[in-house]
PDB file of C-alpha atoms in Angstrom:
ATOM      1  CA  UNK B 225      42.369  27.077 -13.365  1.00  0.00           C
ATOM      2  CA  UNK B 226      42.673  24.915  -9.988  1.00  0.00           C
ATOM      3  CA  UNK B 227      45.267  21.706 -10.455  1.00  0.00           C
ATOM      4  CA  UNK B 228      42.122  19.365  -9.714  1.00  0.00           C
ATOM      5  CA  UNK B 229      40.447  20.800 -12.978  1.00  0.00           C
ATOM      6  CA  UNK B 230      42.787  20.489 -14.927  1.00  0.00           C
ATOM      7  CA  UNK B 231      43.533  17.080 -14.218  1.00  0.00           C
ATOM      8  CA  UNK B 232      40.012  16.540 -15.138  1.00  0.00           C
ATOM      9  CA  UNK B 233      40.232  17.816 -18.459  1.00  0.00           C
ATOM     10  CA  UNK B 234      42.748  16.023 -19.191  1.00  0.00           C
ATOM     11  CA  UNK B 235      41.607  12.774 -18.747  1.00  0.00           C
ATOM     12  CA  UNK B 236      38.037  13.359 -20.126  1.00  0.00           C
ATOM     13  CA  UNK B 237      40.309  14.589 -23.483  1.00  0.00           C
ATOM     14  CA  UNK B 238      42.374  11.561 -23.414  1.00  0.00           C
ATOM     15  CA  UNK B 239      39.552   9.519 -23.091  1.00  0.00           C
ATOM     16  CA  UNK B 240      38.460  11.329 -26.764  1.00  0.00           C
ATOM     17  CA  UNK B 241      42.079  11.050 -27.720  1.00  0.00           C
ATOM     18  CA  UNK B 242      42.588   6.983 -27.119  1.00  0.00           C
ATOM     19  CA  UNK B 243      38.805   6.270 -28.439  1.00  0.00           C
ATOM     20  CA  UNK B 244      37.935   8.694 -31.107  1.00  0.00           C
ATOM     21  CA  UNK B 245      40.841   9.158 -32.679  1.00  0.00           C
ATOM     22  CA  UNK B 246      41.545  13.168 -31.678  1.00  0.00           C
ATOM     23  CA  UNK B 247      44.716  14.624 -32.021  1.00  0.00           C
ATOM     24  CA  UNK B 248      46.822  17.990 -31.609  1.00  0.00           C
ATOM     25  CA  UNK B 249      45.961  20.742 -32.913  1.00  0.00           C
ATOM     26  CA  UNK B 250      42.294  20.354 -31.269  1.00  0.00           C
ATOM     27  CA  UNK B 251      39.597  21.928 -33.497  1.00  0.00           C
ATOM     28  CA  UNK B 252      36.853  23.868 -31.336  1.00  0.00           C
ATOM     29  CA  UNK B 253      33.715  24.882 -33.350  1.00  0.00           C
ATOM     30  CA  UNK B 254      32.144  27.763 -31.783  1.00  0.00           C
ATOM     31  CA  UNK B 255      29.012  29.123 -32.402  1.00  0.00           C
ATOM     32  CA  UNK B 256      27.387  32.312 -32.306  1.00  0.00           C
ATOM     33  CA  UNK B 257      25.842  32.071 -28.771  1.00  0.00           C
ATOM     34  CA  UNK B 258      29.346  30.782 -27.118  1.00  0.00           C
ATOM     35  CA  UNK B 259      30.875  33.887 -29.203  1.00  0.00           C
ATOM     36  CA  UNK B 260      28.542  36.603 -27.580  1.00  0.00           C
ATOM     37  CA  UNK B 261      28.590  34.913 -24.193  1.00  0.00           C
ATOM     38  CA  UNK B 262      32.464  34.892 -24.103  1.00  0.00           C
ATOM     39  CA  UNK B 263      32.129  38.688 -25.411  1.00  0.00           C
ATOM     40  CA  UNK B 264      29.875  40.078 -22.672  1.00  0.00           C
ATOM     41  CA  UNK B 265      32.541  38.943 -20.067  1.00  0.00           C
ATOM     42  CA  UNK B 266      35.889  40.115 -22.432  1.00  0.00           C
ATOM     43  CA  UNK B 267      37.177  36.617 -22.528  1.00  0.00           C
ATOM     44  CA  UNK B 268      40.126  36.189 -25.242  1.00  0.00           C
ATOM     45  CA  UNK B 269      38.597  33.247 -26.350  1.00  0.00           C
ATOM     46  CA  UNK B 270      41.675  31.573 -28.104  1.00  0.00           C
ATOM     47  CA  UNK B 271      44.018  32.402 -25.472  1.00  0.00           C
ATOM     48  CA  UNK B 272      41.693  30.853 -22.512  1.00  0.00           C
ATOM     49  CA  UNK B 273      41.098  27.717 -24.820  1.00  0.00           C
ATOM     50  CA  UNK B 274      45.200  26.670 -24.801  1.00  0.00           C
ATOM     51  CA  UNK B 275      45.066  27.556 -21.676  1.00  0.00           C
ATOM     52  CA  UNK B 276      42.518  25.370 -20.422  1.00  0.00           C
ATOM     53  CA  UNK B 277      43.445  22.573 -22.861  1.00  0.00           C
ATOM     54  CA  UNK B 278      47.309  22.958 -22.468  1.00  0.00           C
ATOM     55  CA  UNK B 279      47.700  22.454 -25.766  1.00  0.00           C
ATOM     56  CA  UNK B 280      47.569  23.775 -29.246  1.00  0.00           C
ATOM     57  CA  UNK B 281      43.894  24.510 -29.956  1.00  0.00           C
ATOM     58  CA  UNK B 282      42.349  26.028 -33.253  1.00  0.00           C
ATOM     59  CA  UNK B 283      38.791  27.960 -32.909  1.00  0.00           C
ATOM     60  CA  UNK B 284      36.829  27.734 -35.965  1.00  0.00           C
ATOM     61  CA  UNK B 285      33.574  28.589 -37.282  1.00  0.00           C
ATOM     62  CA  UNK B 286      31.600  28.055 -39.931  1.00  0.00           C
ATOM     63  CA  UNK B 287      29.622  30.815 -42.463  1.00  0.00           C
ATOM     64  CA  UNK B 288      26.580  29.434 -41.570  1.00  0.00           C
ATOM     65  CA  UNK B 289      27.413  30.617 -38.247  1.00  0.00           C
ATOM     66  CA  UNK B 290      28.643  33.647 -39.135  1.00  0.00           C
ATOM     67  CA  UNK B 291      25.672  34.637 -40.829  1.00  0.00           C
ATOM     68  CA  UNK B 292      23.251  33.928 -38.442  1.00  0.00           C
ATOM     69  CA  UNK B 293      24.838  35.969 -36.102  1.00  0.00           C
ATOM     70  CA  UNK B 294      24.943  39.272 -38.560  1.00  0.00           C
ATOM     71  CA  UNK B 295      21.034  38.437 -38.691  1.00  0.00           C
ATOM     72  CA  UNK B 296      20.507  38.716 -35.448  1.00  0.00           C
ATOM     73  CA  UNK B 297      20.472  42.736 -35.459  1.00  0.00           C
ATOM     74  CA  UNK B 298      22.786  45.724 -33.570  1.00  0.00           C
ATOM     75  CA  UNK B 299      23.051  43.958 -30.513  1.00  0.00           C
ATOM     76  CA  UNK B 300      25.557  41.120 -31.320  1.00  0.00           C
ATOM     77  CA  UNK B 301      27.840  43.438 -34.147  1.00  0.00           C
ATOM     78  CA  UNK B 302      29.992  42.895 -31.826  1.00  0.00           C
ATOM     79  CA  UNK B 303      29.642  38.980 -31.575  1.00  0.00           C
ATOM     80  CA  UNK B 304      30.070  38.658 -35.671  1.00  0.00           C
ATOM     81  CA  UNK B 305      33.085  41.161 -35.676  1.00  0.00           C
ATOM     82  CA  UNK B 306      34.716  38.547 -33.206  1.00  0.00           C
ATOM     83  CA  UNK B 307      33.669  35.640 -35.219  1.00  0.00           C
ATOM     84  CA  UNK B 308      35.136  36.442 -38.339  1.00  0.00           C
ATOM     85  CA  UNK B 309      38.523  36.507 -37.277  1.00  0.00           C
ATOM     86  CA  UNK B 310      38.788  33.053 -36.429  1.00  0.00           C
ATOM     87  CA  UNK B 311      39.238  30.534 -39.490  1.00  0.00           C
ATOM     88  CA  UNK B 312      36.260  29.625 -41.162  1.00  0.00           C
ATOM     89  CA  UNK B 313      35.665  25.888 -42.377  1.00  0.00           C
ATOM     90  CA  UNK B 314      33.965  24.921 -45.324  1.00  0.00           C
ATOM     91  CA  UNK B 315      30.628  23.407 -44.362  1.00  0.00           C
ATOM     92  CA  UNK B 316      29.265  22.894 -47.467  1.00  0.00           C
ATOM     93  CA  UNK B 317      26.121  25.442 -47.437  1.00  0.00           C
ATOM     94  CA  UNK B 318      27.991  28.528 -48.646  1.00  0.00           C
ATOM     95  CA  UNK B 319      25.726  28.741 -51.580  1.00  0.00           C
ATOM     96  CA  UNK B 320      22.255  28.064 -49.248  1.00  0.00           C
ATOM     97  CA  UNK B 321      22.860  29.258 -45.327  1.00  0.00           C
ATOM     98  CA  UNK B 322      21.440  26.761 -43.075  1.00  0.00           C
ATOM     99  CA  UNK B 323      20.846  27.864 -39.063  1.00  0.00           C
ATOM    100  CA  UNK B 324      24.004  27.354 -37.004  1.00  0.00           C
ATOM    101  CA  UNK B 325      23.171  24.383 -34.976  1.00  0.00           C
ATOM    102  CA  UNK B 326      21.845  22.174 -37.965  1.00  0.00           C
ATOM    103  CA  UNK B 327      25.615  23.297 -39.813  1.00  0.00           C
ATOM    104  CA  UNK B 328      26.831  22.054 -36.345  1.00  0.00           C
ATOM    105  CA  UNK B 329      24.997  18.869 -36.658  1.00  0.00           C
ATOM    106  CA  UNK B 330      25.841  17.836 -40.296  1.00  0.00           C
ATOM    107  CA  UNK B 331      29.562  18.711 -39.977  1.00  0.00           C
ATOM    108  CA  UNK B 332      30.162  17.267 -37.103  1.00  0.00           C
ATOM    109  CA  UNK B 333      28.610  13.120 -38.526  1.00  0.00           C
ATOM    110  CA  UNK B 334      32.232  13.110 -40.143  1.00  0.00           C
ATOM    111  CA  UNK B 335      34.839  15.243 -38.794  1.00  0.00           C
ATOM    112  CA  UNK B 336      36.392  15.499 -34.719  1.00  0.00           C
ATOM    113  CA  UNK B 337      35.198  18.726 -33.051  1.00  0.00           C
ATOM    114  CA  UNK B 338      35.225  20.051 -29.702  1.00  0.00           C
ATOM    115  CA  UNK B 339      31.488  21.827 -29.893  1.00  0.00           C
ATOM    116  CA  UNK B 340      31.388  25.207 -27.851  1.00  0.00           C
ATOM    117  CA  UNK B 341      27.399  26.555 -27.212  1.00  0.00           C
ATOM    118  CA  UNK B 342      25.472  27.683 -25.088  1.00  0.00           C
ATOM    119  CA  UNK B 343      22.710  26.456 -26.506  1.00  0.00           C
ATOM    120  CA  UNK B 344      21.056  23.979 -24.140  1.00  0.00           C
ATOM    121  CA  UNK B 345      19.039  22.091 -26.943  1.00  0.00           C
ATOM    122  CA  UNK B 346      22.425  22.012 -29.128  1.00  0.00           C
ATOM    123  CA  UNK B 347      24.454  20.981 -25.606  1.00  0.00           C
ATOM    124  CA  UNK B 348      21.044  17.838 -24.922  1.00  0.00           C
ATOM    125  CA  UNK B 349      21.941  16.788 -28.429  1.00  0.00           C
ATOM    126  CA  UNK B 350      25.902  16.864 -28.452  1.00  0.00           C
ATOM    127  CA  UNK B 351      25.250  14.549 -25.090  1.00  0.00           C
ATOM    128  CA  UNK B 352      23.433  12.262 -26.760  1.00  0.00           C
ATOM    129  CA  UNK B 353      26.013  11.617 -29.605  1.00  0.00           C
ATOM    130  CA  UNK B 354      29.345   9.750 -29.319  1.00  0.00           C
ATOM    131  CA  UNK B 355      32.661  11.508 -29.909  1.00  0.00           C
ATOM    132  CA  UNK B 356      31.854  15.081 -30.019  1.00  0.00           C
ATOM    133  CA  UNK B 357      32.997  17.260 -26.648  1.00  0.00           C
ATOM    134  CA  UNK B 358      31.049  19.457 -25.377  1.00  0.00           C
ATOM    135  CA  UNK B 359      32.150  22.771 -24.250  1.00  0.00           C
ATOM    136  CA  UNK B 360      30.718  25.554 -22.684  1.00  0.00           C
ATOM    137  CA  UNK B 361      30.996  28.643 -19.925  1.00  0.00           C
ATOM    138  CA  UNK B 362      29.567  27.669 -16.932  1.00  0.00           C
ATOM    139  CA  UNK B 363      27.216  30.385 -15.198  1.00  0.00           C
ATOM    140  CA  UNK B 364      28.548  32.500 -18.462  1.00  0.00           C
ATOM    141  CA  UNK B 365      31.734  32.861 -16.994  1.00  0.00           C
ATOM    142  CA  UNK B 366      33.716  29.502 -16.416  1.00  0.00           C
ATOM    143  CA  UNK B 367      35.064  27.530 -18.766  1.00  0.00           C
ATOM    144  CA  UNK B 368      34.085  24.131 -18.772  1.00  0.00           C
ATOM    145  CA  UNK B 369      34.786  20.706 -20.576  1.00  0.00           C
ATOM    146  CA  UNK B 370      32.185  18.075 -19.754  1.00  0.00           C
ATOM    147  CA  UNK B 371      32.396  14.519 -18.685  1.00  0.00           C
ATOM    148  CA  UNK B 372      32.246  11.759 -21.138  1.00  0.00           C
ATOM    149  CA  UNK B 373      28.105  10.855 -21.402  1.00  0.00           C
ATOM    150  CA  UNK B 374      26.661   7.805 -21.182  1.00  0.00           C
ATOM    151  CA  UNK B 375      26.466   7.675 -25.288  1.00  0.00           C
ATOM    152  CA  UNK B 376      30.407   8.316 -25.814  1.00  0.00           C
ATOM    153  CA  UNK B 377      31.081   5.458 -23.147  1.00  0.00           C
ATOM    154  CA  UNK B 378      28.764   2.654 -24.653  1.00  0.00           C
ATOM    155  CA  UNK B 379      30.382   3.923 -28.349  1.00  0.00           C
ATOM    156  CA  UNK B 380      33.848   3.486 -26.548  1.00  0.00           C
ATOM    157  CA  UNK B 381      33.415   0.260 -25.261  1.00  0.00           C
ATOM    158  CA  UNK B 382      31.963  -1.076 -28.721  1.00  0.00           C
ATOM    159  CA  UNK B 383      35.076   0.101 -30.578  1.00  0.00           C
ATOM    160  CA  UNK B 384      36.915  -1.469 -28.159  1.00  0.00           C
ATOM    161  CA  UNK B 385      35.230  -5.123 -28.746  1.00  0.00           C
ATOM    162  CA  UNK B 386      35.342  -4.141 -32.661  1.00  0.00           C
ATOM    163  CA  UNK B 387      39.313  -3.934 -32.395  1.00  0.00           C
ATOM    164  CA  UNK B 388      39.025  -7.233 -30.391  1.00  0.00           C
ATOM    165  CA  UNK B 389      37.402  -8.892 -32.974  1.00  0.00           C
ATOM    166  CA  UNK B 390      39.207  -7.458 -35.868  1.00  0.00           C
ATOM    167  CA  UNK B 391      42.453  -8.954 -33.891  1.00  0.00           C
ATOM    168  CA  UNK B 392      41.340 -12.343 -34.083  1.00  0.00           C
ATOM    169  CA  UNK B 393      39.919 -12.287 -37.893  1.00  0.00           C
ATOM    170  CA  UNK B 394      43.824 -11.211 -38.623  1.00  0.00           C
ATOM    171  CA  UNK B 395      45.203 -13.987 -36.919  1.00  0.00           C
ATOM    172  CA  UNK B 396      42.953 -16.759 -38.070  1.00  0.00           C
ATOM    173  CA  UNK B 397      43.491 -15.430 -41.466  1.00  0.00           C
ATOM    174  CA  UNK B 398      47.373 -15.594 -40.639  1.00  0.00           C
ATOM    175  CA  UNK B 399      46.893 -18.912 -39.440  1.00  0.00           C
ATOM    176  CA  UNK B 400      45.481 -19.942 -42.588  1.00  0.00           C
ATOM    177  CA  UNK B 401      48.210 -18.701 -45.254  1.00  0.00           C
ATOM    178  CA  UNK B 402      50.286 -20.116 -42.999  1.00  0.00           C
ATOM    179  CA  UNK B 403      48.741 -23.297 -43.497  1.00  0.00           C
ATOM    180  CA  UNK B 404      48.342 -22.990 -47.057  1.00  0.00           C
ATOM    181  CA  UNK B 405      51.691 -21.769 -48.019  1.00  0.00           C
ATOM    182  CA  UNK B 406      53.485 -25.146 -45.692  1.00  0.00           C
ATOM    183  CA  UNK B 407      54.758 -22.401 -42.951  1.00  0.00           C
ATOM    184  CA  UNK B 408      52.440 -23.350 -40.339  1.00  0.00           C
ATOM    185  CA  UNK B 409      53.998 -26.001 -37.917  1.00  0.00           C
ATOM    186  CA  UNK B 410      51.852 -28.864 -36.018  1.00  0.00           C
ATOM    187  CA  UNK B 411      52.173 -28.379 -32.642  1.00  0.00           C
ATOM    188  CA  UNK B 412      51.048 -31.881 -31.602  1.00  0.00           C
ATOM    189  CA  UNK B 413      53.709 -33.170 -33.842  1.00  0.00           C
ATOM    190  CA  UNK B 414      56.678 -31.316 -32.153  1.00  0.00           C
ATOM    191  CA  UNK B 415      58.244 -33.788 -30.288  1.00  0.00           C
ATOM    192  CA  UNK B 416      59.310 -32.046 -26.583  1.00  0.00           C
ATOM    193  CA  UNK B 417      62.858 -33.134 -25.524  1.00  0.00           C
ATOM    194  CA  UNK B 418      61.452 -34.679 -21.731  1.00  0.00           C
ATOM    195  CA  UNK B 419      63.933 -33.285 -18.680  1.00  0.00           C
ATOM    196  CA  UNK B 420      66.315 -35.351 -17.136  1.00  0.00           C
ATOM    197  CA  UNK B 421      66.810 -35.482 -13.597  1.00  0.00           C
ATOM    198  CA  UNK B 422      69.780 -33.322 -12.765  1.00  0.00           C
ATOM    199  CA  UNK B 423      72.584 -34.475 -10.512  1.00  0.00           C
ATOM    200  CA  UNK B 424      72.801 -33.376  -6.752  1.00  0.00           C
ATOM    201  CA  UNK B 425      74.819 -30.528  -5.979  1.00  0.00           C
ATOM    202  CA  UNK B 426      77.891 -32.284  -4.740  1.00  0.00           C
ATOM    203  CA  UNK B 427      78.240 -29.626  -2.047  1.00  0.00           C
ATOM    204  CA  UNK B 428      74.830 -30.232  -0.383  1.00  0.00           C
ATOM    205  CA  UNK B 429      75.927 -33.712  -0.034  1.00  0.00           C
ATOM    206  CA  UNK B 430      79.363 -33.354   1.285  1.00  0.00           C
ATOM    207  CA  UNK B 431      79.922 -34.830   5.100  1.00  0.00           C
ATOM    208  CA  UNK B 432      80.593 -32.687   7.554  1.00  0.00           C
ATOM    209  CA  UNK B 433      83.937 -33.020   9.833  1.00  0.00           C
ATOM    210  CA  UNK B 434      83.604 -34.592  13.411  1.00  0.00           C
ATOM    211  CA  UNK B 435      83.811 -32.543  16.247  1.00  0.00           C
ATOM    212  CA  UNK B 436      86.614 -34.214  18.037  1.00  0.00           C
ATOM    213  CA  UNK B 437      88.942 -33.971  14.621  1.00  0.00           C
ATOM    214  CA  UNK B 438      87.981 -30.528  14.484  1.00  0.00           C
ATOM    215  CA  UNK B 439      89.057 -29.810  18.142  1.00  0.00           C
ATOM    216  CA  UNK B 440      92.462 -31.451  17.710  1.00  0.00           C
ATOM    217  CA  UNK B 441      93.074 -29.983  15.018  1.00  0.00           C
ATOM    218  CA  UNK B 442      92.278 -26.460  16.364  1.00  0.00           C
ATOM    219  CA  UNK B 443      94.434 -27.186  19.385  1.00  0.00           C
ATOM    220  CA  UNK B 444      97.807 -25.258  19.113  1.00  0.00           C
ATOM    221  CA  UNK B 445     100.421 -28.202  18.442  1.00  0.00           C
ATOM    222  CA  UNK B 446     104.385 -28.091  20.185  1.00  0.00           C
ATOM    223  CA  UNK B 447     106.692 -26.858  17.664  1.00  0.00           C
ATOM    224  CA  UNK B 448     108.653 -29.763  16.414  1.00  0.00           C
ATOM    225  CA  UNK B 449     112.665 -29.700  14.738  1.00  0.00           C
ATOM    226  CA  UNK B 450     113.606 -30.584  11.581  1.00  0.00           C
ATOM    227  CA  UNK B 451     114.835 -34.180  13.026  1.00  0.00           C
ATOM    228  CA  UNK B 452     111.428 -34.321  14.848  1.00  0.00           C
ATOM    229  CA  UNK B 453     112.528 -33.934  18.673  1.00  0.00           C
ATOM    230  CA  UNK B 454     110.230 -31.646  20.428  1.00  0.00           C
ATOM    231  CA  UNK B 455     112.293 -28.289  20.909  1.00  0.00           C
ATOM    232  CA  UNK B 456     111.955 -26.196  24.221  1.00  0.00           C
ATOM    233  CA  UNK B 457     110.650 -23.108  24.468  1.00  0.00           C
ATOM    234  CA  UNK B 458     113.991 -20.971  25.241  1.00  0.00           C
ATOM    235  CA  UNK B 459     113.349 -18.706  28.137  1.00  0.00           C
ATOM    236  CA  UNK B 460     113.371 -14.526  27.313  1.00  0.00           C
ATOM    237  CA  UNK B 461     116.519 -12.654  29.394  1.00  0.00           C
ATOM    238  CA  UNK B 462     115.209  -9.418  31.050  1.00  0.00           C
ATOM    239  CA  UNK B 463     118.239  -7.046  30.598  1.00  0.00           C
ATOM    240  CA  UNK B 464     118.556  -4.734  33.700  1.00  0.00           C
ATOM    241  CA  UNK B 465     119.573  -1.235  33.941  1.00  0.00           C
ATOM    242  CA  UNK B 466     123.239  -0.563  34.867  1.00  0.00           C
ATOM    243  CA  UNK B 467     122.407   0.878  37.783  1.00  0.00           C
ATOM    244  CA  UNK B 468     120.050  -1.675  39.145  1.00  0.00           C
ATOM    245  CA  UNK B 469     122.830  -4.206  38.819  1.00  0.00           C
ATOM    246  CA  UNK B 470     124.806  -2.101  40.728  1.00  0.00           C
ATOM    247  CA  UNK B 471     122.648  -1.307  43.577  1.00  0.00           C
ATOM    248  CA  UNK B 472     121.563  -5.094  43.714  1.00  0.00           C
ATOM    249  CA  UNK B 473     125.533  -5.953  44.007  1.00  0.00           C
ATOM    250  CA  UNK B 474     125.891  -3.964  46.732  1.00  0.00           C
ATOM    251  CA  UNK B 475     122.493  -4.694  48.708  1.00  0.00           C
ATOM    252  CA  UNK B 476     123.511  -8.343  48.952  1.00  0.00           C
ATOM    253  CA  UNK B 477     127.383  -7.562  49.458  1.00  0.00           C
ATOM    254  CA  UNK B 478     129.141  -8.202  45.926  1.00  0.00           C
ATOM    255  CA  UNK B 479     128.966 -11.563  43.930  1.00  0.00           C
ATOM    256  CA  UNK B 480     130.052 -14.875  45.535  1.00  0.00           C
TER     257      UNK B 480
END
């Protein structure tokens, strides 16, 4: 599966996830025409559905499923052999077989599945319900989870304005055993200490030196004794070689 893909399926699952109230291990429900699709082309069904989800994912059916299929003749033997070894959930109609998209329809009013058909009247009505994914093999061959319709988004944003709502309901009625129980403190009684003024940074305001103070004082001063008196600078002796001395003596005819 391409990175791009995958990126998609994990946000339209997250969007199910934050709004619906999904969670790990995801439940597929697959019926029998998903099953005999995915059979056709050899796809390991349970292995390609972590794979594509990236996550733990349980395939499930239902009897009324199941038997539909084995009622469909030779051809899809096959198709029922592979649906009876996922686990089978308890729809209710064990005793009185119903067709597989109506058990589809009444078990999925109350509980979250991922819905896997290829069925296109089962796919127009899982569209046209909130919180239930639809899955299904694109071209019988691709897996595919589709975008969020128009009905999950409008049942997304209403929850959202619920939980809004429900927010401020909880904090009124905080407010008000607050108030009734003495906890609840007036706000226009509080009496706000007002701020003072604060003092000026004494450094901003200290003056600066003048110029001409600065410049004598940067100007290198005589050294001065210990009694005061001004001391002169005693002049350095340049020590000649012996030989120079010598040579000098004799140049200029011995010392006078």
């Amino acid at each position: 599966m391409k990175i791009t893909k995958h990126k998609k399926t994990r946000k339209y699952m997250s969007f199910y996830i934050n709004n619906f109230g999904f969670r790990e291990p995801l439940l597929c429900l697959i019926d029998g025409s998903f099953c005999h699709a995915a059979y056709k082309i050899r796809l390991q069904i349970e292995e390609q559905l972590k794979k594509y989800f990236q996550c733990e994912v349980k395939p499930i059916v239902t009897a009324c499923i199941i038997t539909e299929t084995d009622n469909l003749g030779a051809g899809f033997v096959g198709t029922s052999q592979l649906l009876k070894r996922f686990l089978v959930h308890r729809c209710g109609h064990e005793k009185h077989p119903i067709d597989g998209s109506s058990c589809i329809k009444a078990i999925t009013q109350t509980c979250r599945y991922i819905v896997a058909t290829q069925d296109r009247a089962l796919q127009q009505w899982v569209r046209s319900k909130p919180a239930i994914p639809l899955f299904y093999l694109h071209n019988s061959s691709v897996p595919t989870l589709v975008q969020p319709s128009e009905a999950n988004r409008n049942a997304a944003n209403e929850g959202q304005r619920n939980r809004v709502q429900v927010r401020t309901l909880d904090q009124q009625t905080l407010t008000s055993l607050k108030q009734k129980e003495g906890l609840a403190v007036d706000e226009a009684k509080v009496v706000r200490k007002k701020k003072k003024p604060k003092n000026p940074n004494p450094l901003s305001c200290k003056k600066p030196k003048k110029k001409n103070q600065a410049a004598n004082n940067s100007a290198p001063q005589p050294p001065k004794s210990e009694g005061g008196v001004v001391k002169k600078k005693s002049r350095k002796r340049v020590k000649l070689a012996k030989h120079v001395v010598e040579h000098l003596k004799a140049t200029v005819g011995g010392p006078k």
